Amino acid sequence: MTTWISIEGINGVGKTHFARLLARRLADQCKLLEELTDTSDPTASRVISAMATAGDPFLLRTGHPLTETFAFSALKVREYERVMAMPQQPAVVIEDRGLDTIAVYQAVILAGSGAPLQKLHALAGDILQIGARWRQHPDLTVLLTADLDVCIGRYVERTGVPVTESDRHLLARVDQLYRSRAAADGRWWECPVSGRSDVQVLDDLQAACGRLLTAPAWAG
């Protein structure tokens, strides 16, 4: 059986960095699924390119958020089906942002960052079930967390795309919703990044993978 781990978090927290480092450590037993904006799947890449908006820090806001939600969910189902169709199944899949990120971001975009947290939580749950009809939830969803302003600073430095006050408010709400969902669901594990070296974070991620790989099937 393939153990599926998704790595989630706000822009600039280091998801892609740590997903790639972890995949390198796990080596041949691991399949890394890059974030949709970095995917090597030609079909998914064409869809993402058609949706990309220059100068938008979130890249994929087309003005039709409900359509975006279904499109992203479908692409994530496609990723899952492609992995399951591989002749030799990997022991571990590391997914750089999965259905949980779609649920969180699109809930805030659809309802607005000023919506009550309870409403965002419920909407995120509904969005998650769109893709979950055709693919399983990850065995573990890792939420990387760090100071919001530090993450935004890293993101701006890396991309050169400014973040407006409105975008910052949206990211703050996304961060809050992420943490709320992680606290409410045993499938999630929050992994702090602030004040820790890459090696420390990576050691914790590898240990979490090891616990999943050695757990008996009945342990859930």
Tab-separated table of C-alpha atoms in Angstrom:
chain	number	residue	atom	x	y	z
A	1	MET	CA	0.000	0.000	0.000
A	2	THR	CA	1.137	3.523	-0.788
A	3	THR	CA	1.425	5.958	2.112
A	4	TRP	CA	0.196	9.381	1.021
A	5	ILE	CA	1.487	12.543	2.718
A	6	SER	CA	0.517	16.069	1.706
A	7	ILE	CA	2.431	19.154	2.782
A	8	GLU	CA	0.340	22.285	3.222
A	9	GLY	CA	0.761	25.874	4.372
A	10	ILE	CA	0.554	29.485	3.304
A	11	ASN	CA	2.664	31.058	0.577
A	12	GLY	CA	6.290	31.449	1.626
A	13	VAL	CA	6.257	28.954	4.508
A	14	GLY	CA	8.572	26.535	2.682
A	15	LYS	CA	6.270	23.755	1.438
A	16	THR	CA	8.042	23.144	-1.849
A	17	HIS	CA	11.481	23.417	-0.251
A	18	PHE	CA	10.740	20.816	2.418
A	19	ALA	CA	8.733	18.545	0.114
A	20	ARG	CA	11.719	18.303	-2.216
A	21	LEU	CA	14.194	17.777	0.623
A	22	LEU	CA	12.026	15.054	2.128
A	23	ALA	CA	11.590	13.330	-1.237
A	24	ARG	CA	15.368	13.353	-1.667
A	25	ARG	CA	15.872	11.742	1.728
A	26	LEU	CA	13.313	9.034	1.026
A	27	ALA	CA	14.880	8.518	-2.414
A	28	ASP	CA	13.693	5.567	-4.512
A	29	GLN	CA	10.777	4.637	-2.270
A	30	CYS	CA	9.175	8.061	-2.807
A	31	LYS	CA	7.150	9.761	-5.548
A	32	LEU	CA	7.073	13.571	-5.339
A	33	LEU	CA	4.047	15.399	-6.726
A	34	GLU	CA	4.997	19.008	-7.373
A	35	GLU	CA	2.577	21.860	-6.733
A	36	LEU	CA	0.108	22.353	-9.584
A	37	THR	CA	1.902	25.514	-10.716
A	38	ASP	CA	5.101	23.440	-11.120
A	39	THR	CA	3.566	20.238	-12.449
A	40	SER	CA	5.294	18.196	-15.149
A	41	ASP	CA	1.967	16.749	-16.331
A	42	PRO	CA	1.428	18.347	-19.799
A	43	THR	CA	-2.373	18.299	-19.557
A	44	ALA	CA	-2.462	19.842	-16.079
A	45	SER	CA	0.194	22.356	-17.121
A	46	ARG	CA	-1.954	23.566	-20.023
A	47	VAL	CA	-4.954	24.022	-17.724
A	48	ILE	CA	-2.881	25.956	-15.182
A	49	SER	CA	-1.320	28.134	-17.895
A	50	ALA	CA	-4.781	29.025	-19.199
A	51	MET	CA	-5.857	30.078	-15.695
A	52	ALA	CA	-2.709	32.001	-14.714
A	53	THR	CA	-3.079	35.738	-14.178
A	54	ALA	CA	0.048	37.879	-14.447
A	55	GLY	CA	0.797	39.946	-11.346
A	56	ASP	CA	-1.604	38.033	-9.095
A	57	PRO	CA	0.282	36.708	-6.055
A	58	PHE	CA	-2.003	33.687	-6.080
A	59	LEU	CA	-1.626	33.290	-9.876
A	60	LEU	CA	-4.853	31.428	-10.476
A	61	ARG	CA	-7.679	33.805	-9.587
A	62	THR	CA	-9.650	34.145	-12.812
A	63	GLY	CA	-12.677	35.921	-11.372
A	64	HIS	CA	-14.663	32.667	-11.463
A	65	PRO	CA	-13.814	31.074	-8.110
A	66	LEU	CA	-16.420	28.306	-8.243
A	67	THR	CA	-15.131	27.140	-11.625
A	68	GLU	CA	-11.557	27.324	-10.290
A	69	THR	CA	-12.539	25.155	-7.327
A	70	PHE	CA	-13.879	22.375	-9.538
A	71	ALA	CA	-10.935	22.653	-11.947
A	72	PHE	CA	-8.318	22.397	-9.180
A	73	SER	CA	-10.160	19.482	-7.572
A	74	ALA	CA	-10.315	17.656	-10.913
A	75	LEU	CA	-6.574	18.139	-11.447
A	76	LYS	CA	-5.857	16.721	-7.994
A	77	VAL	CA	-8.038	13.693	-8.768
A	78	ARG	CA	-6.111	13.280	-12.033
A	79	GLU	CA	-2.815	13.276	-10.101
A	80	TYR	CA	-4.102	10.569	-7.791
A	81	GLU	CA	-5.336	8.422	-10.678
A	82	ARG	CA	-1.993	8.748	-12.488
A	83	VAL	CA	-0.117	7.554	-9.405
A	84	MET	CA	-2.522	4.654	-8.843
A	85	ALA	CA	-2.048	3.597	-12.488
A	86	MET	CA	1.743	3.314	-12.126
A	87	PRO	CA	2.935	-0.269	-12.796
A	88	GLN	CA	4.984	-0.204	-9.596
A	89	GLN	CA	3.402	1.686	-6.727
A	90	PRO	CA	5.713	3.946	-4.695
A	91	ALA	CA	5.978	3.269	-0.977
A	92	VAL	CA	5.371	6.964	-0.249
A	93	VAL	CA	3.814	9.857	-2.140
A	94	ILE	CA	4.811	13.352	-1.028
A	95	GLU	CA	2.280	15.841	-2.379
A	96	ASP	CA	3.189	19.530	-2.451
A	97	ARG	CA	-0.266	20.928	-1.646
A	98	GLY	CA	-3.260	18.653	-1.999
A	99	LEU	CA	-7.026	18.847	-1.783
A	100	ASP	CA	-6.787	20.425	1.670
A	101	THR	CA	-5.100	23.527	0.262
A	102	ILE	CA	-7.771	23.828	-2.413
A	103	ALA	CA	-10.448	23.538	0.281
A	104	VAL	CA	-8.854	26.199	2.509
A	105	TYR	CA	-7.881	28.786	-0.089
A	106	GLN	CA	-11.041	28.470	-2.162
A	107	ALA	CA	-13.260	28.657	0.922
A	108	VAL	CA	-11.717	32.008	1.852
A	109	ILE	CA	-11.821	33.273	-1.741
A	110	LEU	CA	-15.443	32.154	-2.252
A	111	ALA	CA	-16.844	33.359	1.085
A	112	GLY	CA	-14.529	36.341	1.578
A	113	SER	CA	-11.864	36.796	4.222
A	114	GLY	CA	-14.375	38.589	6.445
A	115	ALA	CA	-16.658	35.556	6.703
A	116	PRO	CA	-16.977	33.927	10.148
A	117	LEU	CA	-14.461	31.165	10.773
A	118	GLN	CA	-17.232	28.638	11.395
A	119	LYS	CA	-18.683	29.336	7.941
A	120	LEU	CA	-15.245	29.042	6.311
A	121	HIS	CA	-14.672	25.762	8.128
A	122	ALA	CA	-17.950	24.313	6.857
A	123	LEU	CA	-17.342	25.516	3.299
A	124	ALA	CA	-13.816	24.085	3.288
A	125	GLY	CA	-15.271	20.744	4.361
A	126	ASP	CA	-17.767	20.823	1.487
A	127	ILE	CA	-15.039	21.690	-1.028
A	128	LEU	CA	-12.807	18.901	0.274
A	129	GLN	CA	-15.541	16.367	-0.444
A	130	ILE	CA	-15.619	17.284	-4.161
A	131	GLY	CA	-12.316	15.586	-4.869
A	132	ALA	CA	-12.631	13.096	-2.031
A	133	ARG	CA	-15.399	11.311	-3.929
A	134	TRP	CA	-12.737	10.006	-6.317
A	135	ARG	CA	-9.565	9.840	-4.247
A	136	GLN	CA	-8.689	9.028	-0.665
A	137	HIS	CA	-7.607	11.576	1.907
A	138	PRO	CA	-3.866	11.606	2.656
A	139	ASP	CA	-2.698	9.333	5.432
A	140	LEU	CA	-1.075	12.421	6.919
A	141	THR	CA	-1.546	16.112	6.151
A	142	VAL	CA	1.420	18.164	7.359
A	143	LEU	CA	0.749	21.832	8.065
A	144	LEU	CA	3.952	23.862	8.058
A	145	THR	CA	3.527	27.016	10.149
A	146	ALA	CA	5.589	30.174	10.603
A	147	ASP	CA	5.129	33.887	11.288
A	148	LEU	CA	2.780	35.394	8.685
A	149	ASP	CA	4.903	38.460	7.926
A	150	VAL	CA	8.036	36.346	7.566
A	151	CYS	CA	6.238	34.082	5.081
A	152	ILE	CA	4.952	37.038	3.078
A	153	GLY	CA	8.435	38.566	3.023
A	154	ARG	CA	9.935	35.331	1.710
A	155	TYR	CA	7.233	35.025	-0.910
A	156	VAL	CA	7.719	38.581	-2.182
A	157	GLU	CA	11.499	38.156	-2.231
A	158	ARG	CA	11.248	34.899	-4.158
A	159	THR	CA	8.649	35.952	-6.732
A	160	GLY	CA	9.018	39.713	-6.965
A	161	VAL	CA	5.206	39.964	-6.812
A	162	PRO	CA	3.948	42.509	-4.249
A	163	VAL	CA	1.297	41.509	-1.725
A	164	THR	CA	-1.405	44.127	-1.175
A	165	GLU	CA	-3.065	44.787	2.162
A	166	SER	CA	-6.135	42.940	0.875
A	167	ASP	CA	-3.991	39.945	-0.094
A	168	ARG	CA	-2.303	40.020	3.304
A	169	HIS	CA	-5.699	39.935	5.005
A	170	LEU	CA	-6.676	36.970	2.824
A	171	LEU	CA	-3.461	35.121	3.731
A	172	ALA	CA	-4.017	35.805	7.418
A	173	ARG	CA	-7.478	34.262	7.181
A	174	VAL	CA	-6.122	31.299	5.215
A	175	ASP	CA	-3.492	30.758	7.910
A	176	GLN	CA	-6.166	30.889	10.603
A	177	LEU	CA	-8.384	28.414	8.746
A	178	TYR	CA	-5.464	26.043	8.169
A	179	ARG	CA	-4.661	26.004	11.894
A	180	SER	CA	-8.300	25.564	12.834
A	181	ARG	CA	-8.712	22.568	10.542
A	182	ALA	CA	-5.440	21.040	11.742
A	183	ALA	CA	-6.602	21.313	15.361
A	184	ALA	CA	-9.937	19.670	14.575
A	185	ASP	CA	-8.751	16.658	12.560
A	186	GLY	CA	-6.369	13.915	13.706
A	187	ARG	CA	-5.274	13.389	10.105
A	188	TRP	CA	-3.367	16.698	10.323
A	189	TRP	CA	-0.039	17.351	12.023
A	190	GLU	CA	1.226	20.891	12.599
A	191	CYS	CA	4.978	21.262	12.130
A	192	PRO	CA	6.473	24.646	13.151
A	193	VAL	CA	9.220	26.064	10.956
A	194	SER	CA	10.083	29.323	12.767
A	195	GLY	CA	13.325	29.320	14.735
A	196	ARG	CA	14.313	25.856	13.522
A	197	SER	CA	16.944	24.704	11.042
A	198	ASP	CA	16.092	22.861	7.849
A	199	VAL	CA	17.676	19.741	9.318
A	200	GLN	CA	15.475	19.871	12.425
A	201	VAL	CA	12.293	20.275	10.393
A	202	LEU	CA	13.366	17.598	7.926
A	203	ASP	CA	14.219	15.151	10.714
A	204	ASP	CA	10.714	15.594	12.154
A	205	LEU	CA	9.114	15.092	8.729
A	206	GLN	CA	11.142	11.946	8.102
A	207	ALA	CA	10.260	10.593	11.544
A	208	ALA	CA	6.559	11.156	10.855
A	209	CYS	CA	6.901	9.263	7.571
A	210	GLY	CA	8.689	6.444	9.351
A	211	ARG	CA	5.917	6.092	11.920
A	212	LEU	CA	3.327	5.782	9.159
A	213	LEU	CA	5.360	3.247	7.201
A	214	THR	CA	5.903	0.998	10.227
A	215	ALA	CA	2.405	1.265	11.712
A	216	PRO	CA	0.274	-1.900	11.348
A	217	ALA	CA	-2.616	-1.557	8.920
A	218	TRP	CA	-5.206	-1.861	11.709
A	219	ALA	CA	-3.718	1.170	13.525
A	220	GLY	CA	-5.404	3.540	11.076
